[in-house]
Coordinates of C-alpha atoms in Angstrom, one line a residue:
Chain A
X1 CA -22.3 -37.7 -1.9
X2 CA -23.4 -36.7 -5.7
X3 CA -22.0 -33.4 -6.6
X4 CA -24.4 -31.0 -7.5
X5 CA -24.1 -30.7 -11.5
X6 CA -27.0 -28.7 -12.4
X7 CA -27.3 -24.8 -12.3
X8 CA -30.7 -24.4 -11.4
X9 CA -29.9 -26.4 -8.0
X10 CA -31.7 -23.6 -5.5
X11 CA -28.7 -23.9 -3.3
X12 CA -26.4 -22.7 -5.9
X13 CA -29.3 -20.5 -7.7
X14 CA -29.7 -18.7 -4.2
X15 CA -25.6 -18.2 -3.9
X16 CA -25.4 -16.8 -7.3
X17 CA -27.6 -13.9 -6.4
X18 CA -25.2 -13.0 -3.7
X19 CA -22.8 -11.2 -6.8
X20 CA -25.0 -8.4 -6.8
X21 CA -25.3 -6.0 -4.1
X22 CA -29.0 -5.1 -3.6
X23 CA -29.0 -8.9 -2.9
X24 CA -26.2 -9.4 -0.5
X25 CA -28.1 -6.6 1.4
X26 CA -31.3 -8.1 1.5
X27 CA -30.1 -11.8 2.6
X28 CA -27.3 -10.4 4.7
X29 CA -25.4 -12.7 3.1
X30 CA -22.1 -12.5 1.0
X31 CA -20.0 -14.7 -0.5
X32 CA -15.5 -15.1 -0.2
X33 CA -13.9 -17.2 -2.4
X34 CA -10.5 -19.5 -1.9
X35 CA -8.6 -21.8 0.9
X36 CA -7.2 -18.5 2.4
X37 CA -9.7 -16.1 2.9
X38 CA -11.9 -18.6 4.5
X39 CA -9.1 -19.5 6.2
X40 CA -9.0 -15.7 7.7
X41 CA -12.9 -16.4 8.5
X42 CA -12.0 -19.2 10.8
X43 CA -9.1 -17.9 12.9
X44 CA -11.6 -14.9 13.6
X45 CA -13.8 -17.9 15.1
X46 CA -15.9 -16.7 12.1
X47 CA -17.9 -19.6 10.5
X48 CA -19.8 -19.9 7.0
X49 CA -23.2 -20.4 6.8
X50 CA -22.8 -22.5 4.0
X51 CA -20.3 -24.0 1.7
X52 CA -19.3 -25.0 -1.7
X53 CA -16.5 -26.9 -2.7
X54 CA -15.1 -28.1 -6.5
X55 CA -15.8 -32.1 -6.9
X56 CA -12.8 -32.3 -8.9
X57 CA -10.3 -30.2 -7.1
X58 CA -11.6 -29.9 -3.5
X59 CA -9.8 -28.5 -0.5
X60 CA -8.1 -30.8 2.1
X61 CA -10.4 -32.8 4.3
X62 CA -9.5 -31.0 7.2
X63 CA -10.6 -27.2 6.0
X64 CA -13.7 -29.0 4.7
X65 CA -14.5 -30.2 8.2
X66 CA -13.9 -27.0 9.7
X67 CA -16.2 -25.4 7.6
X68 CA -18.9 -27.9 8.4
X69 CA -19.4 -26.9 11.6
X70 CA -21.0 -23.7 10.7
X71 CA -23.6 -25.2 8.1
X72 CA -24.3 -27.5 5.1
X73 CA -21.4 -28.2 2.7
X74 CA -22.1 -28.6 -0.8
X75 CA -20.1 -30.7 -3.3
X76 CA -20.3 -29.1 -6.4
X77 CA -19.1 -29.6 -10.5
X78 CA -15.9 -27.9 -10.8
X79 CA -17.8 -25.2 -13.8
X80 CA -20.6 -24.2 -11.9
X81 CA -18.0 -23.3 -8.5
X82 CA -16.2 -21.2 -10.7
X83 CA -19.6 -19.7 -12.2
X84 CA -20.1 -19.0 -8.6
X85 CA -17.0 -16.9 -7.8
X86 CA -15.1 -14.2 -9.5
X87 CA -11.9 -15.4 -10.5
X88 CA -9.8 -16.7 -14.0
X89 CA -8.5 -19.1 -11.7
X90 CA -11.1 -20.4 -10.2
X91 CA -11.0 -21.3 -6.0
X92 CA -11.7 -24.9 -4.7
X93 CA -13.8 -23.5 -2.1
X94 CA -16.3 -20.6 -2.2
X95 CA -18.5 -19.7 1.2
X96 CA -21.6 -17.7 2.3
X97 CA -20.9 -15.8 5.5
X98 CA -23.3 -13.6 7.5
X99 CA -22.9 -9.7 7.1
X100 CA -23.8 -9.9 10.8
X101 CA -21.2 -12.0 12.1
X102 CA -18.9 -9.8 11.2
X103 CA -17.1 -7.5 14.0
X104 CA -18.0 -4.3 15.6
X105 CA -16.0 -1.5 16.9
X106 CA -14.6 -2.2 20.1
X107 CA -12.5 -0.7 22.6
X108 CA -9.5 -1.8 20.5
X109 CA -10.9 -0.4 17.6
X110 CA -12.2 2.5 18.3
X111 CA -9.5 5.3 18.0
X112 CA -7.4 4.7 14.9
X113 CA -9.8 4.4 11.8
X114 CA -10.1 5.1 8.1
X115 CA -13.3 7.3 6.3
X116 CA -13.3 7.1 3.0
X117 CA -15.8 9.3 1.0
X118 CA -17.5 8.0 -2.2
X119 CA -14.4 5.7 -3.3
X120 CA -15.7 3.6 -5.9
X121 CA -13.1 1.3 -6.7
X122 CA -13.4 -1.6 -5.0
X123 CA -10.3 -2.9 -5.0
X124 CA -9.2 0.9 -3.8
X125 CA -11.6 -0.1 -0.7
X126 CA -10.5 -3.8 -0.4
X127 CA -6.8 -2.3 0.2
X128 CA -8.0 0.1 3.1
X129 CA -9.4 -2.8 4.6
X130 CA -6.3 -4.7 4.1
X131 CA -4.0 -1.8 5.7
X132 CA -6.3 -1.1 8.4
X133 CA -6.0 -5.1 9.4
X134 CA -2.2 -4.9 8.9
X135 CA -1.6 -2.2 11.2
X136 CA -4.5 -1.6 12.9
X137 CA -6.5 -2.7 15.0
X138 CA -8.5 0.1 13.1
X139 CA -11.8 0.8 11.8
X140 CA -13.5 1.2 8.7
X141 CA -16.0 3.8 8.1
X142 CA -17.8 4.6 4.1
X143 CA -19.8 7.0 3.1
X144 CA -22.5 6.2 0.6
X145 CA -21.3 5.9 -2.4
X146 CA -18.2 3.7 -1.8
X147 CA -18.2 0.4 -3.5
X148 CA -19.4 -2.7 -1.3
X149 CA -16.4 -3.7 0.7
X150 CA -18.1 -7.3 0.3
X151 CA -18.3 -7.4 -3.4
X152 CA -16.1 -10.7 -4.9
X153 CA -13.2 -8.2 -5.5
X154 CA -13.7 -6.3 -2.3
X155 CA -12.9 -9.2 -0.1
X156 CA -10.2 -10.8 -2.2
X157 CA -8.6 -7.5 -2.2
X158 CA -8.8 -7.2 1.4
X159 CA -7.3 -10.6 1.6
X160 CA -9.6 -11.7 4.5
X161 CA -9.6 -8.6 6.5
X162 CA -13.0 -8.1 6.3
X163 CA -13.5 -10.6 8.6
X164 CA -11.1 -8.3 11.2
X165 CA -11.7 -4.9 10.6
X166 CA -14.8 -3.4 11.6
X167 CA -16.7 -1.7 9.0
X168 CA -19.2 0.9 9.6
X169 CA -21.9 3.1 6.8
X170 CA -22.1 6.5 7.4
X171 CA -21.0 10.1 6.3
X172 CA -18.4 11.5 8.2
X173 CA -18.1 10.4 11.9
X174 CA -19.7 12.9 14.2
X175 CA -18.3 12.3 18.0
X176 CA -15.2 10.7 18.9
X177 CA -11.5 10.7 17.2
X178 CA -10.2 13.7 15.8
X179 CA -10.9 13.7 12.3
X180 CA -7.9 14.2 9.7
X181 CA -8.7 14.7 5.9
X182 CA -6.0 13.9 3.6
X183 CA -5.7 16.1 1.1
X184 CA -3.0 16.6 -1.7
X185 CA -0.8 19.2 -1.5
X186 CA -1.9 20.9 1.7
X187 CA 0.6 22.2 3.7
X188 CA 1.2 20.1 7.0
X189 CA 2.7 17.4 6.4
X190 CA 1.1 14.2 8.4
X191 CA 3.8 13.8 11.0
X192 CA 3.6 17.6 11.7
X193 CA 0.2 16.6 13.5
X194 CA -0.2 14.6 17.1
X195 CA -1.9 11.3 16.0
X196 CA -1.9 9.9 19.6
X197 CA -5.1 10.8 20.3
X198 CA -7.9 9.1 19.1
X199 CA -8.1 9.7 15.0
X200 CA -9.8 9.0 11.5
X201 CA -8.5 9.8 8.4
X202 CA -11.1 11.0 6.0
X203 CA -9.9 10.3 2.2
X204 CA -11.7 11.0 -0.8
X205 CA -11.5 9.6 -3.9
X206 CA -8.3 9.5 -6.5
X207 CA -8.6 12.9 -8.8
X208 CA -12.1 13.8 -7.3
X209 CA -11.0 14.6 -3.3
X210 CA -12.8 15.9 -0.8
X211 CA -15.6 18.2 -0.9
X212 CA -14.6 21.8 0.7
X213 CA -17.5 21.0 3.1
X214 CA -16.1 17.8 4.6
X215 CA -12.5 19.2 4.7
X216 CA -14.1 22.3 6.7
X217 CA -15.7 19.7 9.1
X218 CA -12.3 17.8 9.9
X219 CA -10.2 18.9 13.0
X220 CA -6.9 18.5 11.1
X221 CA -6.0 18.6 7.4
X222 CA -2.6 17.1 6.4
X223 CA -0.9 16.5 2.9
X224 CA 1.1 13.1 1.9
X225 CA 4.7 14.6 1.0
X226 CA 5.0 14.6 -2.6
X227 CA 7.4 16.1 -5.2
X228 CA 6.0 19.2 -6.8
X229 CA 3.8 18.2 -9.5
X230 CA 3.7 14.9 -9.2
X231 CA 0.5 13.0 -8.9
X232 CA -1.3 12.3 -5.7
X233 CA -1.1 8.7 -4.2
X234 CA -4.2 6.6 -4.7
X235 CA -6.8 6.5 -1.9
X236 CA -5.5 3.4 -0.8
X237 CA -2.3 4.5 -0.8
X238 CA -2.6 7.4 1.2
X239 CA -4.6 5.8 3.8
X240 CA -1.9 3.1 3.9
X241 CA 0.5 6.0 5.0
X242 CA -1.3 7.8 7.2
X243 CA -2.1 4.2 9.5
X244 CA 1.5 3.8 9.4
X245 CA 2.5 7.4 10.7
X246 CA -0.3 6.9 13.4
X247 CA 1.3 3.7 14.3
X248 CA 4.8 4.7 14.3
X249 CA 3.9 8.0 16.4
X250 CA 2.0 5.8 19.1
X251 CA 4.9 3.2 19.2
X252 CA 7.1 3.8 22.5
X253 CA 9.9 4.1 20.1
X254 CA 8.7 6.2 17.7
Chain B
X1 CA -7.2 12.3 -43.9
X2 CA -8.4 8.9 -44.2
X3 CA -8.7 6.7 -41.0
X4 CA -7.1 3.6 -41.4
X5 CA -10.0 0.8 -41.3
X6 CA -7.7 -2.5 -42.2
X7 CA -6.0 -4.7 -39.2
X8 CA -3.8 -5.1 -41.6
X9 CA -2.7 -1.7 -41.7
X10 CA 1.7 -2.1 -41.7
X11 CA 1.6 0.6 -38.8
X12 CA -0.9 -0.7 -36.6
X13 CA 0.4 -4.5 -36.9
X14 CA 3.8 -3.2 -35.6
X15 CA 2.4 -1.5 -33.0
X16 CA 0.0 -4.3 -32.0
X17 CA 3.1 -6.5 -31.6
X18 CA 4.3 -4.3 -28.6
X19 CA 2.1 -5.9 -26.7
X20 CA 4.1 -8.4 -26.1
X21 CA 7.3 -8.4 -23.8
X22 CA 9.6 -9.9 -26.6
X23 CA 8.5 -7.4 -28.9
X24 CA 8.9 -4.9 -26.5
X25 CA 12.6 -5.7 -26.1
X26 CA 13.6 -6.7 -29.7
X27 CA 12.0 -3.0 -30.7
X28 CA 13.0 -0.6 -28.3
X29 CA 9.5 0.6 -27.6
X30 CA 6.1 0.4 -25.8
X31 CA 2.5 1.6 -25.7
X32 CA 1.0 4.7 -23.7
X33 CA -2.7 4.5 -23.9
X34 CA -4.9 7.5 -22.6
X35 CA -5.0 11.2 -22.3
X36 CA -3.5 11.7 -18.7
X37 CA -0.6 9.1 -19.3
X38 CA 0.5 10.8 -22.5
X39 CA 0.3 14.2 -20.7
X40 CA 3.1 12.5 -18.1
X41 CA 4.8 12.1 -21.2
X42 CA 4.9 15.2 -22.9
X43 CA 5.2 17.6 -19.4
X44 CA 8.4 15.3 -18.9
X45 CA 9.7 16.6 -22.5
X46 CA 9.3 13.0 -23.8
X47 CA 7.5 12.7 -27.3
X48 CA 5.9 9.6 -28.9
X49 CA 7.4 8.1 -31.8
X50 CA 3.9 7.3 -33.5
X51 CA 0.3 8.0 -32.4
X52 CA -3.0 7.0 -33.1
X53 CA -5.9 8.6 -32.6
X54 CA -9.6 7.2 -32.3
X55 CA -11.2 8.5 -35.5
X56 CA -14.7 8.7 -34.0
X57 CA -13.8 10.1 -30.4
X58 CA -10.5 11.9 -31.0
X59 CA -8.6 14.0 -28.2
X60 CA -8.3 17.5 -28.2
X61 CA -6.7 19.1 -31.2
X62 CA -4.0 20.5 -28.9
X63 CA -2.7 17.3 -27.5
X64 CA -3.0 16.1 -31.3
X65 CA -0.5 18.9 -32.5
X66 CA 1.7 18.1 -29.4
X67 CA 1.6 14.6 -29.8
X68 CA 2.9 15.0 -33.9
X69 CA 6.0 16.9 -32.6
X70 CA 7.2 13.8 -31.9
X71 CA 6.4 11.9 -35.2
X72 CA 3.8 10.5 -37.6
X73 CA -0.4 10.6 -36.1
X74 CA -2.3 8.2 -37.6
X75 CA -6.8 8.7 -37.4
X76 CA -7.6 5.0 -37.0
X77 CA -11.2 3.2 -36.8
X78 CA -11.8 3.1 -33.1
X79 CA -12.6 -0.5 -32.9
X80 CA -8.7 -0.9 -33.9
X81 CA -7.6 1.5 -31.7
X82 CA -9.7 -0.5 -28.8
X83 CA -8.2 -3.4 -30.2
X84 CA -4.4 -1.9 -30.0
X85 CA -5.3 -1.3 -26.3
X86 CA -5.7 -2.7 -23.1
X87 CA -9.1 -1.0 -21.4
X88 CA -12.4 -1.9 -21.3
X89 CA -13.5 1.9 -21.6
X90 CA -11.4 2.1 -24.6
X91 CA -8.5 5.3 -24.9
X92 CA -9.0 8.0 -27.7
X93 CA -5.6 8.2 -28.0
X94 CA -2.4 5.4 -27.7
X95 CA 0.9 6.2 -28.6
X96 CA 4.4 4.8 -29.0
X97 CA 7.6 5.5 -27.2
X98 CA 11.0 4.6 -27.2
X99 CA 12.1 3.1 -24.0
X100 CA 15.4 4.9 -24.6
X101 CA 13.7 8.5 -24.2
X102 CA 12.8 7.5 -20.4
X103 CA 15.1 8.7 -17.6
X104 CA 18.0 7.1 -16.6
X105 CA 19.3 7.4 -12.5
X106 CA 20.8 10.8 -12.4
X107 CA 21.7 13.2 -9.3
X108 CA 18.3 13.7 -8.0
X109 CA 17.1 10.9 -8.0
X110 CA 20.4 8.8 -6.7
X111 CA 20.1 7.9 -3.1
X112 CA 16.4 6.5 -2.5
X113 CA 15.2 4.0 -4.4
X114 CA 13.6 0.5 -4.2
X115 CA 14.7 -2.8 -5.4
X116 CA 12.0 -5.3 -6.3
X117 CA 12.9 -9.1 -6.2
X118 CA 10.4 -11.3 -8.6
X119 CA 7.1 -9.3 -8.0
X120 CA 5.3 -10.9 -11.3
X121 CA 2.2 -8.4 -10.6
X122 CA 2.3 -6.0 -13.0
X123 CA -0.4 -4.3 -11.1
X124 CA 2.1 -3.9 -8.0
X125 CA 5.1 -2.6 -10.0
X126 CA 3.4 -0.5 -11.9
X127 CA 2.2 0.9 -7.7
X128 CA 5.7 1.0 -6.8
X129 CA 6.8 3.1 -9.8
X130 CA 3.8 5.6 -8.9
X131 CA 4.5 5.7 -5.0
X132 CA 8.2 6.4 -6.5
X133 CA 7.1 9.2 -8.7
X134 CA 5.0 10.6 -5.6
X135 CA 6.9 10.3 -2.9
X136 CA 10.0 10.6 -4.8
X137 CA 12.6 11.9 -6.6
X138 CA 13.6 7.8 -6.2
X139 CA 14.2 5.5 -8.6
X140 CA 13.4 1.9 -9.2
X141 CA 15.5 -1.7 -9.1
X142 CA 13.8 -4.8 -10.5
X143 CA 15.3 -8.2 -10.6
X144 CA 14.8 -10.7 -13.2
X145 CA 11.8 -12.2 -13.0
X146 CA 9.5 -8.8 -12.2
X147 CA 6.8 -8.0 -14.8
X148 CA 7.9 -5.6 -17.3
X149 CA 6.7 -2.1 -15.5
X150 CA 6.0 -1.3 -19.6
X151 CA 3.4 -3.5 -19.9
X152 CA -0.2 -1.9 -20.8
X153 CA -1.1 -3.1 -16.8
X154 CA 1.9 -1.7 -15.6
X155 CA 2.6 1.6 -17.5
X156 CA -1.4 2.2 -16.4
X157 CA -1.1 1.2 -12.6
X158 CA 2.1 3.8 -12.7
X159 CA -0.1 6.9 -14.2
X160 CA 2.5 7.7 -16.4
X161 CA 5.1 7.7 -13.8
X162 CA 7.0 5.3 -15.8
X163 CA 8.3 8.7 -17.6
X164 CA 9.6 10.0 -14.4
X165 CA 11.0 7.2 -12.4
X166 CA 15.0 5.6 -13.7
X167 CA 14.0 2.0 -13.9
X168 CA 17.2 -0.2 -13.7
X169 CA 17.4 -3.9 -14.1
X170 CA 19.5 -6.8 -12.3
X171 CA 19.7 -8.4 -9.2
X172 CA 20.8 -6.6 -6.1
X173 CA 22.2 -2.8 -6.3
X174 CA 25.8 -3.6 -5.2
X175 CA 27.6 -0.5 -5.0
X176 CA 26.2 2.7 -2.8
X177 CA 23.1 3.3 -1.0
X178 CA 23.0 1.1 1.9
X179 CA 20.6 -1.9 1.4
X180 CA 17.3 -2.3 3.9
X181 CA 15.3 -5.3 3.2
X182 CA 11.7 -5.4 4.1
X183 CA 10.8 -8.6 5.8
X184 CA 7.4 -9.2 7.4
X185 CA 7.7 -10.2 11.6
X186 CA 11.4 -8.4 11.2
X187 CA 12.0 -7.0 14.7
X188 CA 13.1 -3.9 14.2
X189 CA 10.6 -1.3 13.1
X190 CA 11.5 1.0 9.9
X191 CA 11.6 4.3 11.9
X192 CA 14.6 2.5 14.1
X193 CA 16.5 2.8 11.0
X194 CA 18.5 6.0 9.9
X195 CA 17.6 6.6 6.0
X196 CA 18.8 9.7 5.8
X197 CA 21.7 8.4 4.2
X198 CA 21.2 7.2 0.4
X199 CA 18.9 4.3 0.8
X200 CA 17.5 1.4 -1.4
X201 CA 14.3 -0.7 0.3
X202 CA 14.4 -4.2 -1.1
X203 CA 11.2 -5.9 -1.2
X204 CA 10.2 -9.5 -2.6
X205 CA 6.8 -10.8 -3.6
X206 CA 3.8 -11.2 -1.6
X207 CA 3.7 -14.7 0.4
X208 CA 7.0 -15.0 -0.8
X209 CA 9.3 -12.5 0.4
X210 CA 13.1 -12.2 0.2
X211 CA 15.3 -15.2 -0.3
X212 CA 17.6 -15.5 2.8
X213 CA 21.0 -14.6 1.1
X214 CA 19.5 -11.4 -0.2
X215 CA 18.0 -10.7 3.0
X216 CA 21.7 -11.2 4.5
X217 CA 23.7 -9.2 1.4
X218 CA 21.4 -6.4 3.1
X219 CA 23.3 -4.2 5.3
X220 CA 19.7 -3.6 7.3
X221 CA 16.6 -5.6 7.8
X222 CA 13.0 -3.6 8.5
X223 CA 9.3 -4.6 9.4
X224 CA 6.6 -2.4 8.8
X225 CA 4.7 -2.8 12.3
X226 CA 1.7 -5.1 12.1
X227 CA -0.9 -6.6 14.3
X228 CA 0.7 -10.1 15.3
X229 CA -0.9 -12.7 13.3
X230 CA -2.0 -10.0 10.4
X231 CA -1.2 -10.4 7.0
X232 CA 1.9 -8.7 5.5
X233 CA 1.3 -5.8 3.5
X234 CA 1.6 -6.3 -0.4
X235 CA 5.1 -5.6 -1.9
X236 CA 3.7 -2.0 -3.3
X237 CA 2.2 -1.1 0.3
X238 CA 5.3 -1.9 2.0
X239 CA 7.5 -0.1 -0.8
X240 CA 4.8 3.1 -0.5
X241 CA 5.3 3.3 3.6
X242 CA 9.2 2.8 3.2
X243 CA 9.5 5.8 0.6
X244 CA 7.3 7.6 3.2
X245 CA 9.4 7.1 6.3
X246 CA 12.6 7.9 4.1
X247 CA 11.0 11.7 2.7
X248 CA 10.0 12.3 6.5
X249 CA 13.4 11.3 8.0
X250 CA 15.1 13.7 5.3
X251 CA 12.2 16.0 5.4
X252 CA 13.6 19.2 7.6
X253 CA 10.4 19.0 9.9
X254 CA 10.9 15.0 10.6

């Protein structure tokens, strides 16, 4: 097979459009880039809808024949793979999955979850995804605002997760789990509050917060411990706590 | 006064060689850029040895006076001052320190801490020094082989807690608080461990981890609970839920 060497291939021309948001949510399309977050895609029986590999630094055989089940791969010149993707060190394998195929919240996900409210930084969001995979099962809920979790830098920084944790759009969640907002320097401290039953931690944004209106609206409000004057964690940070205290408090041994 | 206009400029050129490690070490000193970072500085009692200003986007005139307590100001063309930094969203204001003015391990901050074995990120130890400067009074352990935590990257990613957080350097802590390693798939959770007592987690690199015979010199081992099959947290997650479990042990409420 001839690699693909030109950039105005339509293949790789409609791939490239996939960087920008607006796009990704028109096509329902995004992209991941490298041998282990696709990797991540596949062990959730998640498969691409199209791939592109490096001609001159390709994956193993094997991976590429995995991907191949779930639609066309495309051998490309190593410059215009890393033209496609995000990173100084460009992947050997870069694949277009469908927003849809990602998962929903189920009954294993449905009462330990994460709202964040208007976090920008994608890598910030990326890391909540992470956490919620690595001690969830959990959910993902964003409010608008929030960077895309699918951006380049939001899945790499989610190492994969994306393709576990369910991720929902919305403002605060109305019915179901309690609702805990994080918020620096209030007064209970997180393990001062039951998080057995079915919660979501609602975290704002680093220096910005909460709004007074969305704390008002939360069941519970509970503060990270910190040393007096000291700064508040990041968001990602915070909510990487409060899964754990959740987690610990359900564990039979906790 | 006259802003300086030449890259030639005597003062700037030595303070454009701190951006390298070497330079670092061979001087004594390193670069703060940004308002908020400095102000770590100063509400620690720690003054700049040299600062430069941007001449068409200065700071306040208050943090200026500050700021010259601690010796010379220079008013410098801001390209050169975006050029002596590391942001895209160039700082007004970068100074100099002496790595000699931060703190060294003292009674407070004596019996939590973490040790970090060849994280190269400087993103993730300038995170651990942060979540130690949060979660804290704790101070920090790095082995050969970490990035410098007084890199631009890292001295940023810490939010100026590199001015409140002992940093030590060498391999293990051998004498007094007890030793936990942090070992992804460990068995035993990190709430089955006592940590009341004076405490240092030690935590490797991502995909990495701990060699063996530092996992054994350890007199405990810990996981942080995951989902089996989920990936481990990164090294400054893992460090951030440690602290947390340590504060809420000791905490009077825990």
């Amino acid at each position: 097979m001839e690699p693909i060497t030109s950039r105005a291939n339509a293949r790789l021309k409609a791939a490239r459009k996939l960087q920008a948001k607006r796009n990704r949510l028109t096509a329902g399309l995004f992209l991941a880039e490298g041998e282990d977050i696709v990797e991540e895609a596949l062990s959730e029986g998640i498969l691409p809808a199209e791939t592109f590999v490096a001609a001159g630094r390709p994956p193993d055989d094997g991976l590429i024949a995995r991907l191949a089940r779930g639609g066309p791969v495309h051998v490309v010149d190593d410059e215009l793979v890393a033209e496609l993707g995000s990173l100084g060190h460009p992947a050997r394998v870069i694949c277009v999955f469908k927003v849809e195929d990602l998962p929903s919240r189920d009954a294993a996900t449905a009462d330990l979850g994460v709202h964040l409210h208007r976090v920008i930084d994608p890598g910030n969001v990326g890391t909540v995804v992470r956490a919620a995979g690595a001690l969830g099962p959990a959910f993902l809920s964003l409010s608008a605002g929030c960077s895309d979790p699918l951006s380049a830098k939001g899945v790499r920084a989610s190492m994969g997760a994306v393709f576990r944790v369910p991720i929902e759009h919305g403002e605060l969640p109305e019915a179901g789990p309690a609702r805990v907002a994080l918020v620096a320097g209030a007064e209970l401290p997180l393990w001062g509050i039951d998080l057995r039953p079915a919660t979501v931690f609602v975290v704002g944004a680093e220096r910005l917060g909460l709004p007074d209106e969305i704390v008002a609206a939360c069941e519970h409000v509970a503060a990270v411990p910190q040393a007096l004057g000291a700064d508040s964690l990041n968001a990602a940070s915070a909510a990487t706590v409060a899964l754990y205290e959740a987690v610990r408090q359900r564990s039979a041994a906790g």
